[in-house]
Amino acid sequence: QIEAELFQARQLEQEASRAKTLFLSNMSHELRTPLNAVIGFVQLLEGEQAGPLTPKQREYLGYIHDGGTHLLSLVNEVLDLSKIEAGRLDLSIEAVGVHAAMELAHNSLVSLAEKARVVLILRPANGLPDVGVDRLRLHQCLMNLISNAIKYNRPGGTVTLDARRTPDDRIEIAVADTGRGIPTERQRELFQPFQRLGAEHTAIEGTGLGLALTRYLVEAMGGKIGFSSRPGVGSRFWIDFPVLAAVSHPVATV
Ligand code: ADP
């Protein structure tokens, strides 16, 4: 009798979870189109395609732009999470050069770093073998880690991107910052969805979904993720993937 009731409860729970996932994924999908329209037209206005702007108009458009972009990233992340929960995340795995991937993420975030007065340093990682990952998803992971390292830094701080081949034949990409660090007692919560560890009380924008998604994506691509952090000194996040031996670039020898 008790077992039958437990079974029924579990089935109801699974159904509810499926309904929630479907709802989230439909909603996020439907929200994206109008949001992209909002952002697109704000960009046109900001480019003064519809006539010159007063400083106040430019300022207000900036707020709409920031708000819209924030909402879009939230929607995209919720959509990703719901796909993951439903087991519907498709990965397209290919050989990806680590240095090029790091350079792309670096270049995409230089202006964010400049605004935060943080120096973004890219250590050369040429000559390392490729890794077998989904190119866009790796980019998403790097963008999450690097933008965190910038956001939770301090003016005059640095963010260093580095890659190396580990003794157990994996390629490790690391993002080290000189930021606030993560309070030791809260480090266990770091990868939980919607967990912002106090950042919700600051002006720093975020969804609390970045690291949860990054961890899932890295693991789904056969990788590992980890970090070390000293409160008040800085943090170092790393991800690593097995070497793709067959397509390694030869290292030039002199
Ligand atoms: P968010 O959208 O809030 O940045 P994340 O999932 O990316 O969400 O990170 C969760 C929380 O972990 C952040 O709100 C922040 O408090 C903390 N955090 C993440 N990366 C760093 C970092 N490099 N330095 C200090 N704190 C960090």
Coordinates of C-alpha atoms and ligand atoms in Angstrom, one line a residue:
Q1 CA 0.0 0.0 0.0
I2 CA 2.7 2.5 1.0
E3 CA 4.8 1.5 -1.9
A4 CA 1.9 2.0 -4.3
E5 CA 1.4 5.5 -2.9
L6 CA 5.1 6.3 -3.1
F7 CA 5.1 5.2 -6.7
Q8 CA 2.1 7.4 -7.5
A9 CA 3.7 10.4 -5.8
R10 CA 6.9 9.9 -7.8
Q11 CA 4.9 9.7 -11.0
L12 CA 3.0 12.9 -10.2
E13 CA 6.3 14.6 -9.4
Q14 CA 7.8 13.5 -12.7
E15 CA 4.8 14.7 -14.6
A16 CA 4.9 18.1 -12.8
S17 CA 8.6 18.4 -13.6
R18 CA 8.0 17.6 -17.2
A19 CA 5.1 20.2 -17.4
K20 CA 7.4 22.8 -15.8
T21 CA 10.2 22.1 -18.2
L22 CA 7.9 22.3 -21.2
F23 CA 6.3 25.5 -19.9
L24 CA 9.7 27.1 -19.3
S25 CA 11.1 26.1 -22.7
N26 CA 8.0 27.3 -24.6
M27 CA 7.9 30.6 -22.6
S28 CA 11.6 31.3 -23.1
H29 CA 11.3 30.6 -26.8
E30 CA 8.3 32.9 -27.2
L31 CA 10.0 35.7 -25.2
R32 CA 13.1 35.7 -27.3
T33 CA 11.5 37.1 -30.5
P34 CA 9.9 40.3 -29.0
L35 CA 13.0 40.8 -26.9
N36 CA 15.3 40.7 -29.9
A37 CA 13.0 43.2 -31.6
V38 CA 13.3 45.6 -28.6
I39 CA 17.1 45.3 -28.5
G40 CA 17.4 45.6 -32.3
F41 CA 15.3 48.8 -32.5
V42 CA 17.1 50.3 -29.5
Q43 CA 20.4 49.7 -31.4
L44 CA 19.0 51.5 -34.4
L45 CA 18.0 54.5 -32.3
E46 CA 21.4 54.5 -30.6
G47 CA 23.0 54.6 -34.0
E48 CA 21.0 57.7 -34.6
Q49 CA 19.4 56.1 -37.7
A50 CA 16.1 57.8 -36.8
G51 CA 17.6 61.2 -36.1
P52 CA 20.0 62.8 -33.6
L53 CA 19.6 62.0 -29.9
T54 CA 19.8 64.3 -26.9
P55 CA 22.1 63.2 -24.1
K56 CA 19.1 62.3 -21.9
Q57 CA 17.6 60.2 -24.7
R58 CA 20.9 58.4 -25.2
E59 CA 21.1 57.8 -21.4
Y60 CA 17.6 56.3 -21.2
L61 CA 18.2 54.2 -24.3
G62 CA 21.3 52.8 -22.6
Y63 CA 19.1 51.6 -19.7
I64 CA 16.7 50.0 -22.1
H65 CA 19.6 48.3 -23.9
D66 CA 21.1 47.0 -20.7
G67 CA 17.8 45.8 -19.3
G68 CA 16.9 44.1 -22.6
T69 CA 20.3 42.4 -22.8
H70 CA 20.0 41.2 -19.3
L71 CA 16.6 39.8 -19.8
L72 CA 17.6 38.1 -23.0
S73 CA 20.5 36.4 -21.3
L74 CA 18.2 35.3 -18.5
V75 CA 15.7 33.9 -21.0
N76 CA 18.5 32.1 -23.0
E77 CA 19.9 30.6 -19.8
V78 CA 16.5 29.4 -18.6
L79 CA 15.9 27.9 -22.1
D80 CA 19.3 26.1 -21.9
L81 CA 18.6 24.8 -18.4
S82 CA 15.1 23.6 -19.4
K83 CA 16.6 21.8 -22.4
I84 CA 19.2 20.2 -20.1
E85 CA 16.5 19.0 -17.7
A86 CA 14.5 17.6 -20.5
G87 CA 17.6 15.9 -21.9
R88 CA 17.2 17.8 -25.2
L89 CA 20.4 19.7 -25.3
D90 CA 22.1 18.9 -28.6
L91 CA 25.9 19.2 -28.8
S92 CA 27.8 19.3 -32.0
I93 CA 31.3 18.0 -31.1
E94 CA 34.2 18.9 -33.3
A95 CA 38.0 19.5 -33.0
V96 CA 38.5 23.0 -31.5
G97 CA 41.8 24.8 -31.1
V98 CA 42.1 26.1 -27.5
H99 CA 44.1 29.2 -28.3
A100 CA 41.6 30.4 -31.0
A101 CA 38.7 29.8 -28.6
M102 CA 40.4 31.7 -25.8
E103 CA 41.3 34.6 -28.2
L104 CA 37.7 34.8 -29.4
A105 CA 36.4 35.0 -25.9
H106 CA 39.1 37.5 -24.9
N107 CA 38.3 39.8 -27.8
S108 CA 34.6 39.6 -27.1
L109 CA 35.1 40.8 -23.5
V110 CA 37.9 43.4 -23.9
S111 CA 35.4 46.3 -23.9
L112 CA 33.6 45.0 -20.8
A113 CA 37.0 44.7 -19.1
E114 CA 37.9 48.3 -20.1
K115 CA 34.7 49.6 -18.7
A116 CA 35.4 47.9 -15.4
R117 CA 39.1 49.1 -15.6
V118 CA 40.3 45.5 -15.4
V119 CA 43.2 44.3 -17.5
L120 CA 42.5 41.2 -19.5
I121 CA 45.7 39.2 -20.2
L122 CA 45.8 36.4 -22.7
R123 CA 48.7 34.1 -22.3
P124 CA 49.7 32.4 -25.6
A125 CA 48.5 28.8 -25.8
N126 CA 49.6 27.9 -29.3
G127 CA 50.8 24.4 -30.1
L128 CA 48.5 22.7 -27.7
P129 CA 46.4 19.8 -29.2
D130 CA 42.8 20.4 -30.0
V131 CA 40.0 19.4 -27.8
G132 CA 36.7 17.7 -28.9
V133 CA 33.9 20.0 -27.8
D134 CA 31.0 22.0 -29.1
R135 CA 32.5 25.2 -30.3
L136 CA 29.6 27.5 -29.4
R137 CA 29.1 25.9 -26.0
L138 CA 32.8 26.2 -25.2
H139 CA 32.6 29.9 -26.1
Q140 CA 29.6 30.2 -23.8
C141 CA 31.5 28.6 -20.9
L142 CA 34.6 30.8 -21.4
M143 CA 32.4 33.9 -21.7
N144 CA 30.7 33.0 -18.4
L145 CA 34.0 32.4 -16.6
I146 CA 35.7 35.5 -17.9
S147 CA 32.8 37.8 -17.5
N148 CA 32.5 36.7 -13.9
A149 CA 36.2 37.3 -13.4
I150 CA 35.8 40.8 -14.7
K151 CA 32.5 41.6 -12.9
Y152 CA 33.6 40.4 -9.5
N153 CA 37.0 42.1 -9.8
R154 CA 38.1 45.6 -8.7
P155 CA 39.3 48.6 -10.7
G156 CA 42.9 48.1 -11.5
G157 CA 42.6 44.3 -11.2
T158 CA 43.6 41.7 -13.7
V159 CA 42.1 38.6 -15.3
T160 CA 44.6 36.1 -16.8
L161 CA 43.6 33.5 -19.4
D162 CA 46.0 30.6 -19.6
A163 CA 46.0 27.0 -21.0
R164 CA 48.3 24.1 -20.5
R165 CA 48.5 20.3 -21.0
T166 CA 48.2 18.5 -17.7
P167 CA 50.3 15.4 -16.8
D168 CA 47.2 13.2 -17.3
D169 CA 46.9 14.4 -20.9
R170 CA 44.1 16.9 -20.6
I171 CA 44.0 20.5 -21.8
E172 CA 43.2 22.8 -19.0
I173 CA 42.0 26.4 -19.5
A174 CA 42.2 28.6 -16.5
V175 CA 40.7 32.1 -15.8
A176 CA 42.4 33.7 -12.8
D177 CA 41.3 37.0 -11.3
T178 CA 42.3 39.4 -8.6
G179 CA 38.8 39.9 -7.4
R180 CA 36.8 39.6 -4.2
G181 CA 37.1 35.8 -4.0
I182 CA 34.3 33.5 -2.9
P183 CA 33.4 33.3 0.8
T184 CA 34.7 29.9 2.0
E185 CA 31.5 29.0 3.8
R186 CA 29.5 29.5 0.6
Q187 CA 31.7 27.8 -1.9
R188 CA 29.6 24.7 -1.9
E189 CA 26.6 26.7 -3.3
L190 CA 28.6 28.1 -6.2
F191 CA 27.3 25.9 -9.0
Q192 CA 23.6 25.9 -7.8
P193 CA 21.1 27.6 -10.2
F194 CA 20.0 31.1 -9.2
Q195 CA 22.6 31.2 -6.4
R196 CA 24.3 34.6 -6.3
L197 CA 26.2 34.4 -3.0
G198 CA 25.4 37.9 -1.9
A199 CA 25.9 39.5 -5.3
E200 CA 22.1 40.0 -5.5
H201 CA 22.6 42.9 -3.0
T202 CA 25.1 44.7 -5.2
A203 CA 24.8 46.6 -8.5
I204 CA 26.6 43.8 -10.4
E205 CA 24.2 42.3 -12.9
G206 CA 23.7 38.6 -13.1
T207 CA 21.3 35.8 -13.1
G208 CA 23.0 33.2 -10.9
L209 CA 22.7 30.7 -13.7
G210 CA 26.0 31.1 -15.4
L211 CA 28.1 28.7 -13.4
A212 CA 25.4 26.1 -13.1
L213 CA 25.1 26.1 -16.8
T214 CA 28.8 26.2 -17.4
R215 CA 29.3 23.1 -15.1
Y216 CA 26.6 21.2 -16.9
L217 CA 28.0 22.1 -20.4
V218 CA 31.6 21.3 -19.5
E219 CA 30.6 17.9 -18.0
A220 CA 28.3 17.1 -21.0
M221 CA 31.3 17.7 -23.3
G222 CA 33.5 15.2 -21.3
G223 CA 35.2 17.9 -19.3
K224 CA 35.7 18.8 -15.7
I225 CA 35.4 22.1 -13.9
G226 CA 36.9 23.4 -10.6
F227 CA 38.1 26.4 -8.8
S228 CA 40.2 27.7 -6.0
S229 CA 39.5 31.0 -4.3
R230 CA 40.8 33.1 -1.5
P231 CA 38.4 35.7 -0.2
G232 CA 39.7 39.2 -0.8
V233 CA 42.6 37.9 -2.9
G234 CA 41.1 36.4 -6.0
S235 CA 39.8 33.2 -7.7
R236 CA 41.0 30.8 -10.3
F237 CA 38.4 28.8 -12.3
W238 CA 39.6 26.0 -14.6
I239 CA 38.0 23.7 -17.1
D240 CA 39.7 20.8 -18.7
F241 CA 39.0 18.3 -21.6
P242 CA 40.8 15.2 -22.8
V243 CA 43.3 15.8 -25.6
L244 CA 42.0 15.0 -29.0
A245 CA 45.1 13.1 -30.1
A246 CA 44.3 12.4 -33.7
V247 CA 44.0 16.0 -34.7
S248 CA 46.8 17.6 -32.6
H249 CA 48.7 20.4 -34.2
P250 CA 52.4 19.6 -34.5
V251 CA 54.5 21.7 -32.3
A252 CA 57.3 23.4 -34.3
T253 CA 60.7 22.2 -33.3
V254 CA 63.9 24.1 -34.1
Ligands
ADP1 P1 25.9 35.5 -11.8 O1 25.0 35.7 -12.9 O2 25.4 36.0 -10.5 O3 27.3 36.0 -12.1 P2 27.1 32.8 -11.7 O4 26.4 31.5 -11.7 O5 28.0 33.1 -12.9 O6 26.0 33.9 -11.6 O7 27.9 33.0 -10.4 C1 27.3 32.7 -9.1 C2 27.8 33.6 -8.1 O8 29.2 33.2 -7.7 C3 28.0 35.1 -8.4 O9 26.8 35.8 -8.2 C4 29.1 35.6 -7.5 O10 28.6 35.9 -6.2 C5 30.0 34.4 -7.4 N1 31.1 34.4 -8.4 C6 31.2 33.8 -9.6 N2 32.4 34.0 -10.2 C7 33.1 34.7 -9.3 C8 34.5 35.3 -9.3 N3 35.3 35.1 -10.3 N4 34.9 35.9 -8.2 C9 34.0 36.1 -7.2 N5 32.8 35.7 -7.1 C10 32.3 35.0 -8.1

